[in-house]
N, C-alpha and C. Protein backbone atom coordinates (compact mmCIF):
# COMPACT_ATOMS: atom_id res chain seq x y z
N UNK A 1 0.84 -1.19 0.00
CA UNK A 1 0.00 0.00 0.00
C UNK A 1 0.87 1.25 0.00
N UNK A 2 0.45 2.26 -0.74
CA UNK A 2 1.18 3.50 -0.79
C UNK A 2 0.24 4.68 -0.89
N UNK A 3 0.74 5.85 -0.52
CA UNK A 3 -0.01 7.09 -0.67
C UNK A 3 0.41 7.73 -1.99
N UNK A 4 -0.53 7.86 -2.91
CA UNK A 4 -0.22 8.31 -4.27
C UNK A 4 -1.03 9.55 -4.59
N UNK A 5 -0.34 10.54 -5.16
CA UNK A 5 -0.98 11.76 -5.63
C UNK A 5 -1.03 11.74 -7.14
N UNK A 6 -2.20 12.03 -7.72
CA UNK A 6 -2.35 12.09 -9.17
C UNK A 6 -2.79 13.49 -9.55
N UNK A 7 -2.04 14.15 -10.44
CA UNK A 7 -2.37 15.50 -10.89
C UNK A 7 -2.59 15.43 -12.40
N UNK A 8 -3.84 15.68 -12.82
CA UNK A 8 -4.21 15.63 -14.24
C UNK A 8 -5.47 16.47 -14.42
N UNK A 9 -5.54 17.23 -15.49
CA UNK A 9 -6.69 18.12 -15.68
C UNK A 9 -7.90 17.40 -16.29
N UNK A 10 -7.75 16.13 -16.68
CA UNK A 10 -8.85 15.38 -17.26
C UNK A 10 -9.55 14.55 -16.17
N UNK A 11 -10.80 14.85 -15.90
CA UNK A 11 -11.55 14.15 -14.86
C UNK A 11 -11.65 12.65 -15.14
N UNK A 12 -11.86 12.30 -16.41
CA UNK A 12 -12.00 10.89 -16.77
C UNK A 12 -10.70 10.14 -16.50
N UNK A 13 -9.56 10.79 -16.76
CA UNK A 13 -8.26 10.16 -16.52
C UNK A 13 -8.04 9.96 -15.03
N UNK A 14 -8.41 10.95 -14.23
CA UNK A 14 -8.26 10.83 -12.78
C UNK A 14 -9.07 9.65 -12.23
N UNK A 15 -10.30 9.53 -12.70
CA UNK A 15 -11.15 8.45 -12.22
C UNK A 15 -10.64 7.09 -12.67
N UNK A 16 -10.12 7.03 -13.89
CA UNK A 16 -9.56 5.77 -14.39
C UNK A 16 -8.37 5.35 -13.53
N UNK A 17 -7.47 6.26 -13.28
CA UNK A 17 -6.28 5.94 -12.49
C UNK A 17 -6.67 5.53 -11.07
N UNK A 18 -7.62 6.24 -10.49
CA UNK A 18 -8.08 5.90 -9.15
C UNK A 18 -8.65 4.48 -9.11
N UNK A 19 -9.46 4.17 -10.09
CA UNK A 19 -10.10 2.85 -10.15
C UNK A 19 -9.05 1.74 -10.31
N UNK A 20 -8.03 2.01 -11.10
CA UNK A 20 -7.00 1.00 -11.37
C UNK A 20 -6.10 0.79 -10.15
N UNK A 21 -5.64 1.88 -9.55
CA UNK A 21 -4.65 1.76 -8.47
C UNK A 21 -5.26 1.33 -7.14
N UNK A 22 -6.54 1.58 -6.94
CA UNK A 22 -7.15 1.17 -5.68
C UNK A 22 -7.25 -0.35 -5.59
N UNK A 23 -7.10 -1.03 -6.72
CA UNK A 23 -7.10 -2.50 -6.72
C UNK A 23 -5.93 -3.03 -5.91
N UNK A 24 -4.85 -2.25 -5.85
CA UNK A 24 -3.67 -2.65 -5.08
C UNK A 24 -3.67 -2.02 -3.69
N UNK A 25 -4.84 -1.53 -3.27
CA UNK A 25 -5.06 -0.99 -1.92
C UNK A 25 -4.23 0.26 -1.63
N UNK A 26 -3.91 1.00 -2.66
CA UNK A 26 -3.22 2.27 -2.46
C UNK A 26 -4.24 3.33 -2.02
N UNK A 27 -3.73 4.36 -1.34
CA UNK A 27 -4.54 5.50 -0.96
C UNK A 27 -4.29 6.59 -2.01
N UNK A 28 -5.33 7.00 -2.70
CA UNK A 28 -5.19 7.88 -3.86
C UNK A 28 -5.76 9.26 -3.58
N UNK A 29 -4.98 10.30 -3.88
CA UNK A 29 -5.46 11.69 -3.84
C UNK A 29 -5.47 12.22 -5.26
N UNK A 30 -6.55 12.91 -5.65
CA UNK A 30 -6.71 13.40 -7.02
C UNK A 30 -6.75 14.92 -7.04
N UNK A 31 -5.99 15.51 -7.96
CA UNK A 31 -5.96 16.96 -8.15
C UNK A 31 -6.15 17.26 -9.63
N UNK A 32 -7.12 18.13 -9.95
CA UNK A 32 -7.39 18.44 -11.36
C UNK A 32 -6.78 19.78 -11.79
N UNK A 33 -6.38 20.61 -10.85
CA UNK A 33 -5.79 21.91 -11.17
C UNK A 33 -4.40 21.98 -10.53
N UNK A 34 -3.38 21.93 -11.34
CA UNK A 34 -2.01 21.91 -10.83
C UNK A 34 -1.69 23.11 -9.96
N UNK A 35 -2.33 24.25 -10.23
CA UNK A 35 -2.04 25.46 -9.47
C UNK A 35 -2.44 25.33 -8.01
N UNK A 36 -3.45 24.50 -7.73
CA UNK A 36 -3.89 24.32 -6.34
C UNK A 36 -2.99 23.35 -5.59
N UNK A 37 -2.09 22.69 -6.31
CA UNK A 37 -1.25 21.67 -5.68
C UNK A 37 0.08 22.23 -5.16
N UNK A 38 0.42 23.43 -5.56
CA UNK A 38 1.75 23.96 -5.25
C UNK A 38 2.05 23.97 -3.76
N UNK A 39 1.07 24.35 -2.95
CA UNK A 39 1.31 24.51 -1.51
C UNK A 39 0.92 23.29 -0.68
N UNK A 40 0.74 22.16 -1.34
CA UNK A 40 0.39 20.94 -0.61
C UNK A 40 1.59 20.39 0.13
N UNK A 41 1.32 19.51 1.08
CA UNK A 41 2.38 18.81 1.79
C UNK A 41 2.76 17.57 0.99
N UNK A 42 3.71 17.71 0.10
CA UNK A 42 4.09 16.59 -0.78
C UNK A 42 4.87 15.52 -0.05
N UNK A 43 5.38 15.84 1.12
CA UNK A 43 6.19 14.87 1.85
C UNK A 43 5.41 13.64 2.28
N UNK A 44 4.08 13.73 2.29
CA UNK A 44 3.27 12.61 2.77
C UNK A 44 3.06 11.53 1.72
N UNK A 45 3.47 11.80 0.47
CA UNK A 45 3.19 10.85 -0.61
C UNK A 45 4.37 9.94 -0.92
N UNK A 46 4.04 8.71 -1.31
CA UNK A 46 5.06 7.73 -1.69
C UNK A 46 5.35 7.76 -3.18
N UNK A 47 4.44 8.36 -3.96
CA UNK A 47 4.63 8.44 -5.41
C UNK A 47 3.69 9.50 -5.96
N UNK A 48 4.14 10.22 -6.99
CA UNK A 48 3.32 11.24 -7.63
C UNK A 48 3.23 10.95 -9.12
N UNK A 49 2.00 10.89 -9.64
CA UNK A 49 1.75 10.76 -11.07
C UNK A 49 1.37 12.15 -11.58
N UNK A 50 2.08 12.62 -12.58
CA UNK A 50 1.95 14.02 -12.97
C UNK A 50 1.78 14.17 -14.48
N UNK A 51 0.64 14.70 -14.89
CA UNK A 51 0.42 14.97 -16.31
C UNK A 51 1.29 16.16 -16.73
N UNK A 52 1.71 16.19 -17.97
CA UNK A 52 2.55 17.30 -18.45
C UNK A 52 1.71 18.41 -19.04
N UNK A 53 0.83 18.07 -19.96
CA UNK A 53 0.09 19.09 -20.70
C UNK A 53 -1.16 19.51 -19.95
N UNK A 54 -1.01 20.51 -19.06
CA UNK A 54 -2.12 21.03 -18.29
C UNK A 54 -2.18 22.55 -18.44
N UNK A 55 -3.37 23.13 -18.45
CA UNK A 55 -3.49 24.58 -18.59
C UNK A 55 -3.06 25.31 -17.32
N UNK A 56 -2.57 26.52 -17.47
CA UNK A 56 -2.20 27.33 -16.32
C UNK A 56 -0.81 27.02 -15.80
N UNK A 57 -0.58 25.79 -15.39
CA UNK A 57 0.71 25.35 -14.87
C UNK A 57 0.96 23.94 -15.37
N UNK A 58 1.96 23.77 -16.22
CA UNK A 58 2.17 22.44 -16.78
C UNK A 58 2.98 21.56 -15.82
N UNK A 59 3.06 20.28 -16.17
CA UNK A 59 3.72 19.32 -15.32
C UNK A 59 5.20 19.59 -15.13
N UNK A 60 5.86 20.12 -16.17
CA UNK A 60 7.28 20.44 -16.05
C UNK A 60 7.51 21.46 -14.93
N UNK A 61 6.73 22.53 -14.95
CA UNK A 61 6.90 23.59 -13.97
C UNK A 61 6.55 23.11 -12.56
N UNK A 62 5.47 22.34 -12.45
CA UNK A 62 5.08 21.83 -11.14
C UNK A 62 6.15 20.90 -10.58
N UNK A 63 6.69 20.06 -11.42
CA UNK A 63 7.74 19.14 -10.99
C UNK A 63 8.95 19.91 -10.46
N UNK A 64 9.35 20.95 -11.17
CA UNK A 64 10.52 21.73 -10.76
C UNK A 64 10.28 22.42 -9.42
N UNK A 65 9.03 22.76 -9.12
CA UNK A 65 8.72 23.46 -7.88
C UNK A 65 8.60 22.53 -6.67
N UNK A 66 8.22 21.29 -6.91
CA UNK A 66 7.98 20.39 -5.77
C UNK A 66 9.09 19.36 -5.55
N UNK A 67 10.01 19.23 -6.49
CA UNK A 67 11.01 18.17 -6.38
C UNK A 67 11.80 18.23 -5.08
N UNK A 68 12.14 19.44 -4.62
CA UNK A 68 12.97 19.58 -3.43
C UNK A 68 12.26 19.15 -2.15
N UNK A 69 10.93 19.14 -2.15
CA UNK A 69 10.19 18.79 -0.93
C UNK A 69 9.45 17.46 -1.06
N UNK A 70 9.67 16.76 -2.16
CA UNK A 70 9.04 15.45 -2.36
C UNK A 70 10.13 14.38 -2.39
N UNK A 71 10.10 13.50 -1.40
CA UNK A 71 11.11 12.45 -1.30
C UNK A 71 10.80 11.25 -2.19
N UNK A 72 9.70 11.29 -2.90
CA UNK A 72 9.20 10.10 -3.58
C UNK A 72 9.43 10.14 -5.09
N UNK A 73 9.22 9.00 -5.77
CA UNK A 73 9.30 8.99 -7.23
C UNK A 73 8.21 9.86 -7.85
N UNK A 74 8.57 10.53 -8.93
CA UNK A 74 7.62 11.30 -9.73
C UNK A 74 7.58 10.69 -11.13
N UNK A 75 6.39 10.30 -11.58
CA UNK A 75 6.22 9.71 -12.90
C UNK A 75 5.35 10.62 -13.74
N UNK A 76 5.85 10.99 -14.91
CA UNK A 76 5.06 11.82 -15.82
C UNK A 76 4.09 10.94 -16.62
N UNK A 77 2.87 11.43 -16.78
CA UNK A 77 1.90 10.85 -17.70
C UNK A 77 1.82 11.80 -18.88
N UNK A 78 2.14 11.32 -20.06
CA UNK A 78 2.26 12.27 -21.16
C UNK A 78 2.05 11.65 -22.53
N UNK A 79 1.56 12.50 -23.43
CA UNK A 79 1.48 12.13 -24.84
C UNK A 79 2.69 12.67 -25.58
N UNK A 80 3.54 13.43 -24.86
CA UNK A 80 4.74 14.03 -25.46
C UNK A 80 5.88 13.00 -25.39
N UNK A 81 6.27 12.47 -26.53
CA UNK A 81 7.28 11.41 -26.53
C UNK A 81 8.55 11.82 -27.26
N UNK A 82 8.70 13.12 -27.54
CA UNK A 82 9.93 13.58 -28.17
C UNK A 82 11.09 13.44 -27.18
N UNK A 83 12.24 13.09 -27.70
CA UNK A 83 13.41 12.88 -26.83
C UNK A 83 13.71 14.12 -26.00
N UNK A 84 13.57 15.29 -26.58
CA UNK A 84 13.86 16.53 -25.86
C UNK A 84 12.96 16.69 -24.64
N UNK A 85 11.69 16.28 -24.78
CA UNK A 85 10.76 16.38 -23.66
C UNK A 85 11.13 15.39 -22.55
N UNK A 86 11.53 14.20 -22.96
CA UNK A 86 11.93 13.19 -21.99
C UNK A 86 13.15 13.65 -21.22
N UNK A 87 14.15 14.17 -21.94
CA UNK A 87 15.37 14.66 -21.31
C UNK A 87 15.06 15.81 -20.36
N UNK A 88 14.19 16.71 -20.79
CA UNK A 88 13.83 17.84 -19.94
C UNK A 88 13.17 17.37 -18.64
N UNK A 89 12.22 16.45 -18.76
CA UNK A 89 11.52 15.97 -17.58
C UNK A 89 12.45 15.27 -16.60
N UNK A 90 13.33 14.43 -17.11
CA UNK A 90 14.27 13.74 -16.23
C UNK A 90 15.23 14.73 -15.58
N UNK A 91 15.58 15.76 -16.32
CA UNK A 91 16.46 16.79 -15.78
C UNK A 91 15.82 17.58 -14.65
N UNK A 92 14.50 17.66 -14.66
CA UNK A 92 13.78 18.38 -13.60
C UNK A 92 13.54 17.52 -12.37
N UNK A 93 13.91 16.24 -12.46
CA UNK A 93 13.78 15.37 -11.30
C UNK A 93 12.78 14.25 -11.41
N UNK A 94 12.15 14.10 -12.58
CA UNK A 94 11.20 12.99 -12.75
C UNK A 94 11.96 11.67 -12.78
N UNK A 95 11.28 10.59 -12.39
CA UNK A 95 11.91 9.28 -12.35
C UNK A 95 11.55 8.40 -13.54
N UNK A 96 10.41 8.71 -14.18
CA UNK A 96 9.96 7.82 -15.25
C UNK A 96 8.86 8.51 -16.05
N UNK A 97 8.53 7.92 -17.20
CA UNK A 97 7.45 8.37 -18.08
C UNK A 97 6.50 7.22 -18.34
N UNK A 98 5.23 7.51 -18.39
CA UNK A 98 4.24 6.57 -18.91
C UNK A 98 3.51 7.30 -20.03
N UNK A 99 3.56 6.75 -21.22
CA UNK A 99 3.01 7.42 -22.39
C UNK A 99 1.52 7.13 -22.54
N UNK A 100 0.75 8.19 -22.74
CA UNK A 100 -0.68 8.06 -23.02
C UNK A 100 -0.89 7.74 -24.50
N UNK A 101 -1.85 6.88 -24.83
CA UNK A 101 -2.66 6.06 -23.91
C UNK A 101 -1.85 4.88 -23.38
N UNK A 102 -2.16 4.45 -22.19
CA UNK A 102 -1.42 3.36 -21.57
C UNK A 102 -2.38 2.26 -21.14
N UNK A 103 -1.84 1.07 -20.97
CA UNK A 103 -2.64 -0.05 -20.49
C UNK A 103 -2.72 -0.02 -18.97
N UNK A 104 -3.83 -0.47 -18.42
CA UNK A 104 -3.99 -0.43 -16.97
C UNK A 104 -3.00 -1.35 -16.26
N UNK A 105 -2.67 -2.47 -16.89
CA UNK A 105 -1.69 -3.38 -16.28
C UNK A 105 -0.32 -2.74 -16.26
N UNK A 106 0.01 -2.00 -17.30
CA UNK A 106 1.30 -1.31 -17.33
C UNK A 106 1.36 -0.26 -16.22
N UNK A 107 0.28 0.49 -16.04
CA UNK A 107 0.25 1.51 -15.00
C UNK A 107 0.47 0.88 -13.63
N UNK A 108 -0.24 -0.18 -13.32
CA UNK A 108 -0.09 -0.84 -12.03
C UNK A 108 1.32 -1.38 -11.85
N UNK A 109 1.87 -1.96 -12.89
CA UNK A 109 3.21 -2.55 -12.80
C UNK A 109 4.27 -1.48 -12.57
N UNK A 110 4.18 -0.37 -13.32
CA UNK A 110 5.16 0.70 -13.17
C UNK A 110 5.10 1.32 -11.78
N UNK A 111 3.89 1.62 -11.34
CA UNK A 111 3.71 2.24 -10.02
C UNK A 111 4.25 1.33 -8.93
N UNK A 112 3.86 0.07 -8.95
CA UNK A 112 4.30 -0.86 -7.91
C UNK A 112 5.80 -1.12 -7.96
N UNK A 113 6.38 -1.10 -9.15
CA UNK A 113 7.82 -1.29 -9.28
C UNK A 113 8.58 -0.14 -8.64
N UNK A 114 8.12 1.09 -8.87
CA UNK A 114 8.79 2.25 -8.27
C UNK A 114 8.61 2.26 -6.76
N UNK A 115 7.45 1.91 -6.27
CA UNK A 115 7.23 1.85 -4.83
C UNK A 115 8.13 0.80 -4.19
N UNK A 116 8.32 -0.30 -4.89
CA UNK A 116 9.12 -1.41 -4.36
C UNK A 116 10.61 -1.09 -4.38
N UNK A 117 11.06 -0.38 -5.40
CA UNK A 117 12.49 -0.16 -5.58
C UNK A 117 13.01 1.13 -4.97
N UNK A 118 12.14 2.03 -4.60
CA UNK A 118 12.60 3.34 -4.13
C UNK A 118 13.37 3.19 -2.83
N UNK A 119 14.63 3.60 -2.86
CA UNK A 119 15.50 3.48 -1.68
C UNK A 119 16.09 4.81 -1.27
N UNK A 120 15.60 5.91 -1.84
CA UNK A 120 16.16 7.21 -1.48
C UNK A 120 15.88 7.51 -0.01
N UNK A 121 16.78 8.26 0.58
CA UNK A 121 16.64 8.61 1.99
C UNK A 121 15.37 9.42 2.21
N UNK A 122 14.61 9.02 3.22
CA UNK A 122 13.38 9.74 3.54
C UNK A 122 13.69 10.84 4.55
N UNK A 123 13.51 12.08 4.15
CA UNK A 123 13.81 13.21 5.01
C UNK A 123 12.56 13.84 5.60
N UNK A 124 11.43 13.65 4.96
CA UNK A 124 10.21 14.31 5.39
C UNK A 124 9.16 13.34 5.91
N UNK A 125 8.86 12.33 5.11
CA UNK A 125 7.82 11.37 5.51
C UNK A 125 7.94 10.12 4.66
N UNK A 126 7.34 9.03 5.16
CA UNK A 126 7.27 7.80 4.38
C UNK A 126 6.10 6.99 4.92
N UNK A 127 5.63 6.06 4.13
CA UNK A 127 4.53 5.21 4.58
C UNK A 127 4.87 3.74 4.36
N UNK A 128 4.36 2.92 5.24
CA UNK A 128 4.53 1.48 5.13
C UNK A 128 3.42 0.83 5.95
N UNK A 129 2.92 -0.29 5.48
CA UNK A 129 1.84 -1.01 6.17
C UNK A 129 0.61 -0.14 6.37
N UNK A 130 0.44 0.87 5.50
CA UNK A 130 -0.68 1.77 5.63
C UNK A 130 -0.47 2.88 6.64
N UNK A 131 0.68 2.88 7.33
CA UNK A 131 0.98 3.89 8.34
C UNK A 131 1.86 4.97 7.73
N UNK A 132 1.49 6.23 7.92
CA UNK A 132 2.27 7.36 7.43
C UNK A 132 3.12 7.90 8.58
N UNK A 133 4.43 7.89 8.38
CA UNK A 133 5.36 8.43 9.37
C UNK A 133 5.76 9.84 8.96
N UNK A 134 5.45 10.82 9.79
CA UNK A 134 5.86 12.20 9.57
C UNK A 134 7.16 12.40 10.34
N UNK A 135 8.29 12.30 9.63
CA UNK A 135 9.59 12.28 10.29
C UNK A 135 9.87 13.57 11.05
N UNK A 136 9.60 14.70 10.44
CA UNK A 136 9.89 15.97 11.10
C UNK A 136 9.03 16.18 12.34
N UNK A 137 7.76 15.83 12.26
CA UNK A 137 6.85 16.02 13.38
C UNK A 137 6.94 14.89 14.40
N UNK A 138 7.60 13.78 14.03
CA UNK A 138 7.68 12.61 14.89
C UNK A 138 6.29 12.12 15.28
N UNK A 139 5.45 11.98 14.25
CA UNK A 139 4.09 11.49 14.45
C UNK A 139 3.78 10.42 13.40
N UNK A 140 2.87 9.53 13.74
CA UNK A 140 2.44 8.49 12.81
C UNK A 140 0.92 8.56 12.64
N UNK A 141 0.46 8.35 11.41
CA UNK A 141 -0.96 8.42 11.12
C UNK A 141 -1.42 7.16 10.39
N UNK A 142 -2.67 6.81 10.58
CA UNK A 142 -3.27 5.72 9.84
C UNK A 142 -4.63 6.19 9.33
N UNK A 143 -4.78 6.21 8.02
CA UNK A 143 -6.02 6.67 7.37
C UNK A 143 -6.41 8.05 7.89
N UNK A 144 -5.42 8.92 8.01
CA UNK A 144 -5.67 10.31 8.40
C UNK A 144 -5.80 10.54 9.89
N UNK A 145 -5.72 9.50 10.69
CA UNK A 145 -5.86 9.64 12.14
C UNK A 145 -4.50 9.45 12.81
N UNK A 146 -4.17 10.37 13.71
CA UNK A 146 -2.91 10.29 14.43
C UNK A 146 -2.90 9.12 15.39
N UNK A 147 -1.85 8.30 15.34
CA UNK A 147 -1.74 7.16 16.25
C UNK A 147 -1.24 7.64 17.61
N UNK A 148 -1.81 7.14 18.71
CA UNK A 148 -1.48 7.63 20.05
C UNK A 148 -0.19 7.03 20.60
N UNK A 149 0.91 7.27 19.92
CA UNK A 149 2.20 6.73 20.34
C UNK A 149 2.97 7.75 21.17
N UNK A 150 3.65 7.27 22.19
CA UNK A 150 4.55 8.14 22.93
C UNK A 150 5.79 8.40 22.08
N UNK A 151 6.64 9.31 22.51
CA UNK A 151 7.85 9.63 21.76
C UNK A 151 8.73 8.39 21.57
N UNK A 152 8.93 7.63 22.64
CA UNK A 152 9.77 6.43 22.55
C UNK A 152 9.13 5.37 21.66
N UNK A 153 7.81 5.21 21.78
CA UNK A 153 7.11 4.24 20.94
C UNK A 153 7.21 4.62 19.47
N UNK A 154 7.07 5.92 19.20
CA UNK A 154 7.20 6.37 17.81
C UNK A 154 8.60 6.06 17.29
N UNK A 155 9.63 6.38 18.07
CA UNK A 155 11.01 6.17 17.63
C UNK A 155 11.28 4.70 17.32
N UNK A 156 10.75 3.82 18.15
CA UNK A 156 10.93 2.39 17.91
C UNK A 156 10.25 1.98 16.61
N UNK A 157 9.02 2.44 16.42
CA UNK A 157 8.29 2.11 15.19
C UNK A 157 9.01 2.66 13.96
N UNK A 158 9.46 3.90 14.04
CA UNK A 158 10.14 4.50 12.89
C UNK A 158 11.41 3.72 12.54
N UNK A 159 12.18 3.35 13.55
CA UNK A 159 13.42 2.62 13.31
C UNK A 159 13.15 1.27 12.65
N UNK A 160 12.20 0.52 13.19
CA UNK A 160 11.89 -0.78 12.61
C UNK A 160 11.28 -0.64 11.22
N UNK A 161 10.41 0.37 11.02
CA UNK A 161 9.76 0.55 9.73
C UNK A 161 10.75 0.95 8.65
N UNK A 162 11.70 1.82 9.00
CA UNK A 162 12.70 2.24 8.02
C UNK A 162 13.59 1.07 7.59
N UNK A 163 13.70 0.07 8.45
CA UNK A 163 14.53 -1.11 8.15
C UNK A 163 13.66 -2.36 8.07
N UNK A 164 12.46 -2.19 7.50
CA UNK A 164 11.50 -3.30 7.48
C UNK A 164 12.09 -4.54 6.83
N UNK A 165 11.74 -5.68 7.41
CA UNK A 165 12.26 -6.96 6.93
C UNK A 165 13.51 -7.41 7.64
N UNK A 166 14.19 -6.49 8.33
CA UNK A 166 15.40 -6.83 9.08
C UNK A 166 15.05 -7.12 10.54
N UNK A 167 15.73 -8.08 11.12
CA UNK A 167 15.51 -8.43 12.52
C UNK A 167 16.55 -7.78 13.40
N UNK A 168 16.09 -7.16 14.50
CA UNK A 168 16.99 -6.49 15.42
C UNK A 168 16.80 -7.04 16.83
N UNK A 169 17.90 -7.15 17.56
CA UNK A 169 17.82 -7.57 18.95
C UNK A 169 17.32 -6.41 19.80
N UNK A 170 16.93 -6.71 21.03
CA UNK A 170 16.52 -5.63 21.93
C UNK A 170 17.66 -4.64 22.15
N UNK A 171 18.88 -5.15 22.22
CA UNK A 171 20.04 -4.29 22.43
C UNK A 171 20.22 -3.32 21.26
N UNK A 172 20.07 -3.82 20.04
CA UNK A 172 20.23 -2.96 18.86
C UNK A 172 19.15 -1.87 18.81
N UNK A 173 17.92 -2.27 19.12
CA UNK A 173 16.83 -1.29 19.10
C UNK A 173 17.05 -0.24 20.19
N UNK A 174 17.46 -0.69 21.36
CA UNK A 174 17.68 0.24 22.47
C UNK A 174 18.76 1.26 22.11
N UNK A 175 19.87 0.80 21.57
CA UNK A 175 20.97 1.71 21.22
C UNK A 175 20.56 2.67 20.12
N UNK A 176 19.75 2.20 19.14
CA UNK A 176 19.33 3.07 18.04
C UNK A 176 18.38 4.15 18.52
N UNK A 177 17.53 3.83 19.49
CA UNK A 177 16.51 4.77 19.95
C UNK A 177 16.98 5.63 21.11
N UNK A 178 17.65 5.02 22.08
CA UNK A 178 18.02 5.75 23.30
C UNK A 178 19.51 6.10 23.38
N UNK A 179 20.32 5.49 22.50
CA UNK A 179 21.75 5.76 22.52
C UNK A 179 22.48 4.94 23.57
N UNK A 180 23.79 5.06 23.55
CA UNK A 180 24.61 4.27 24.46
C UNK A 180 24.49 4.75 25.91
N UNK A 181 24.07 6.00 26.09
CA UNK A 181 23.99 6.56 27.43
C UNK A 181 22.57 6.57 27.98
N UNK A 182 21.73 5.68 27.47
CA UNK A 182 20.36 5.59 27.97
C UNK A 182 20.33 5.23 29.45
N UNK A 183 19.33 5.71 30.15
CA UNK A 183 19.28 5.55 31.60
C UNK A 183 18.57 4.28 32.04
N UNK A 184 18.04 3.50 31.10
CA UNK A 184 17.36 2.26 31.45
C UNK A 184 18.16 1.09 30.89
N UNK A 185 17.55 -0.08 30.75
CA UNK A 185 18.21 -1.22 30.11
C UNK A 185 17.33 -1.73 28.99
N UNK A 186 17.89 -2.63 28.19
CA UNK A 186 17.19 -3.02 26.97
C UNK A 186 15.91 -3.81 27.21
N UNK A 187 15.66 -4.25 28.46
CA UNK A 187 14.41 -4.97 28.72
C UNK A 187 13.20 -4.07 28.53
N UNK A 188 13.43 -2.74 28.60
CA UNK A 188 12.32 -1.80 28.41
C UNK A 188 11.75 -1.89 26.99
N UNK A 189 12.55 -2.38 26.05
CA UNK A 189 12.09 -2.51 24.66
C UNK A 189 10.91 -3.47 24.58
N UNK A 190 10.97 -4.56 25.31
CA UNK A 190 9.86 -5.52 25.30
C UNK A 190 8.57 -4.89 25.79
N UNK A 191 8.69 -4.05 26.82
CA UNK A 191 7.51 -3.36 27.35
C UNK A 191 6.95 -2.38 26.32
N UNK A 192 7.86 -1.62 25.67
CA UNK A 192 7.42 -0.68 24.65
C UNK A 192 6.73 -1.41 23.49
N UNK A 193 7.30 -2.52 23.06
CA UNK A 193 6.71 -3.29 21.95
C UNK A 193 5.32 -3.78 22.33
N UNK A 194 5.16 -4.24 23.57
CA UNK A 194 3.85 -4.70 24.03
C UNK A 194 2.84 -3.56 23.97
N UNK A 195 3.25 -2.38 24.43
CA UNK A 195 2.35 -1.23 24.41
C UNK A 195 2.02 -0.79 22.99
N UNK A 196 3.02 -0.82 22.11
CA UNK A 196 2.80 -0.46 20.71
C UNK A 196 1.78 -1.40 20.08
N UNK A 197 1.97 -2.68 20.30
CA UNK A 197 1.04 -3.66 19.72
C UNK A 197 -0.38 -3.44 20.23
N UNK A 198 -0.51 -3.13 21.51
CA UNK A 198 -1.83 -2.89 22.06
C UNK A 198 -2.52 -1.72 21.39
N UNK A 199 -1.75 -0.67 21.11
CA UNK A 199 -2.33 0.52 20.48
C UNK A 199 -2.66 0.28 19.01
N UNK A 200 -1.78 -0.43 18.30
CA UNK A 200 -2.00 -0.67 16.88
C UNK A 200 -3.10 -1.69 16.62
N UNK A 201 -3.30 -2.60 17.56
CA UNK A 201 -4.36 -3.60 17.41
C UNK A 201 -5.72 -2.94 17.28
N UNK A 202 -5.88 -1.79 17.92
CA UNK A 202 -7.16 -1.07 17.84
C UNK A 202 -7.47 -0.63 16.42
N UNK A 203 -6.44 -0.56 15.58
CA UNK A 203 -6.60 -0.18 14.18
C UNK A 203 -6.45 -1.40 13.25
N UNK A 204 -6.47 -2.59 13.85
CA UNK A 204 -6.28 -3.85 13.10
C UNK A 204 -4.93 -3.88 12.41
N UNK A 205 -3.93 -3.33 13.07
CA UNK A 205 -2.57 -3.32 12.55
C UNK A 205 -1.69 -4.21 13.41
N UNK A 206 -0.84 -5.01 12.76
CA UNK A 206 0.08 -5.88 13.48
C UNK A 206 1.39 -6.00 12.69
N UNK A 207 2.11 -4.87 12.52
CA UNK A 207 3.29 -4.88 11.66
C UNK A 207 4.57 -5.39 12.33
N UNK A 208 4.60 -5.50 13.66
CA UNK A 208 5.82 -5.90 14.36
C UNK A 208 5.74 -7.38 14.71
N UNK A 209 6.72 -8.11 14.24
CA UNK A 209 6.75 -9.57 14.45
C UNK A 209 7.89 -9.92 15.39
N UNK A 210 7.63 -10.85 16.30
CA UNK A 210 8.67 -11.37 17.19
C UNK A 210 9.42 -12.50 16.49
N UNK A 211 10.72 -12.40 16.45
CA UNK A 211 11.56 -13.48 15.93
C UNK A 211 12.17 -14.16 17.15
N UNK A 212 11.61 -15.28 17.51
CA UNK A 212 11.95 -15.90 18.79
C UNK A 212 13.44 -16.21 18.91
N UNK A 213 13.98 -15.82 20.05
CA UNK A 213 15.39 -16.04 20.32
C UNK A 213 16.30 -14.97 19.77
N UNK A 214 15.72 -14.03 18.99
CA UNK A 214 16.55 -12.98 18.39
C UNK A 214 16.03 -11.60 18.76
N UNK A 215 14.83 -11.26 18.31
CA UNK A 215 14.32 -9.93 18.58
C UNK A 215 13.04 -9.63 17.83
N UNK A 216 13.02 -8.50 17.13
CA UNK A 216 11.80 -8.04 16.46
C UNK A 216 12.10 -7.53 15.06
N UNK A 217 11.05 -7.55 14.21
CA UNK A 217 11.18 -6.96 12.88
C UNK A 217 9.83 -6.41 12.44
N UNK A 218 9.89 -5.44 11.54
CA UNK A 218 8.69 -4.88 10.93
C UNK A 218 8.44 -5.64 9.63
N UNK A 219 7.28 -6.23 9.50
CA UNK A 219 7.01 -7.08 8.33
C UNK A 219 6.13 -6.35 7.32
């Protein structure tokens, strides 16, 4: 699952993309006027689909304005297939092109491939397991609702989520979150994990798995 923003001036295209991508359980935001998107919080998105040929503010200009605050892949949707246009778009920070008209299977495959492969450092926000981590604010949200995590609980979740799939011992988690000069001992990690699970269960979330004899991982 990912948080995806689609900017296109064609209502029919927006609805088509929404219908296609929601099959993969992505959370989709639709914008029909690029000018209204300039001041949005782009850091919350995992991927942006951006039409090029739009009135008022085209995709090239919008991409150049948001690239510095968007940590995610940007994919252009375009009927412009001239080499000069492709070079220009990539130079502005786009990651890929999908040429109109496109097949729905191609759209799903391209989007999911970029979400799967994106390894750039997250400086503002990232999402995983349906949870949006706001790195600067040190807050986590699920479906627009702030999760009631304490500062330590958030830090543990963020650390495990950023390294999802990897298993960490209690000692490793403690040092990553509290540092070498922490005033407690690593047994506190088990208590924090128990509390985190209790809070996330209320949202039908269970992303932290116990690896018996070793530690924990975000799955």
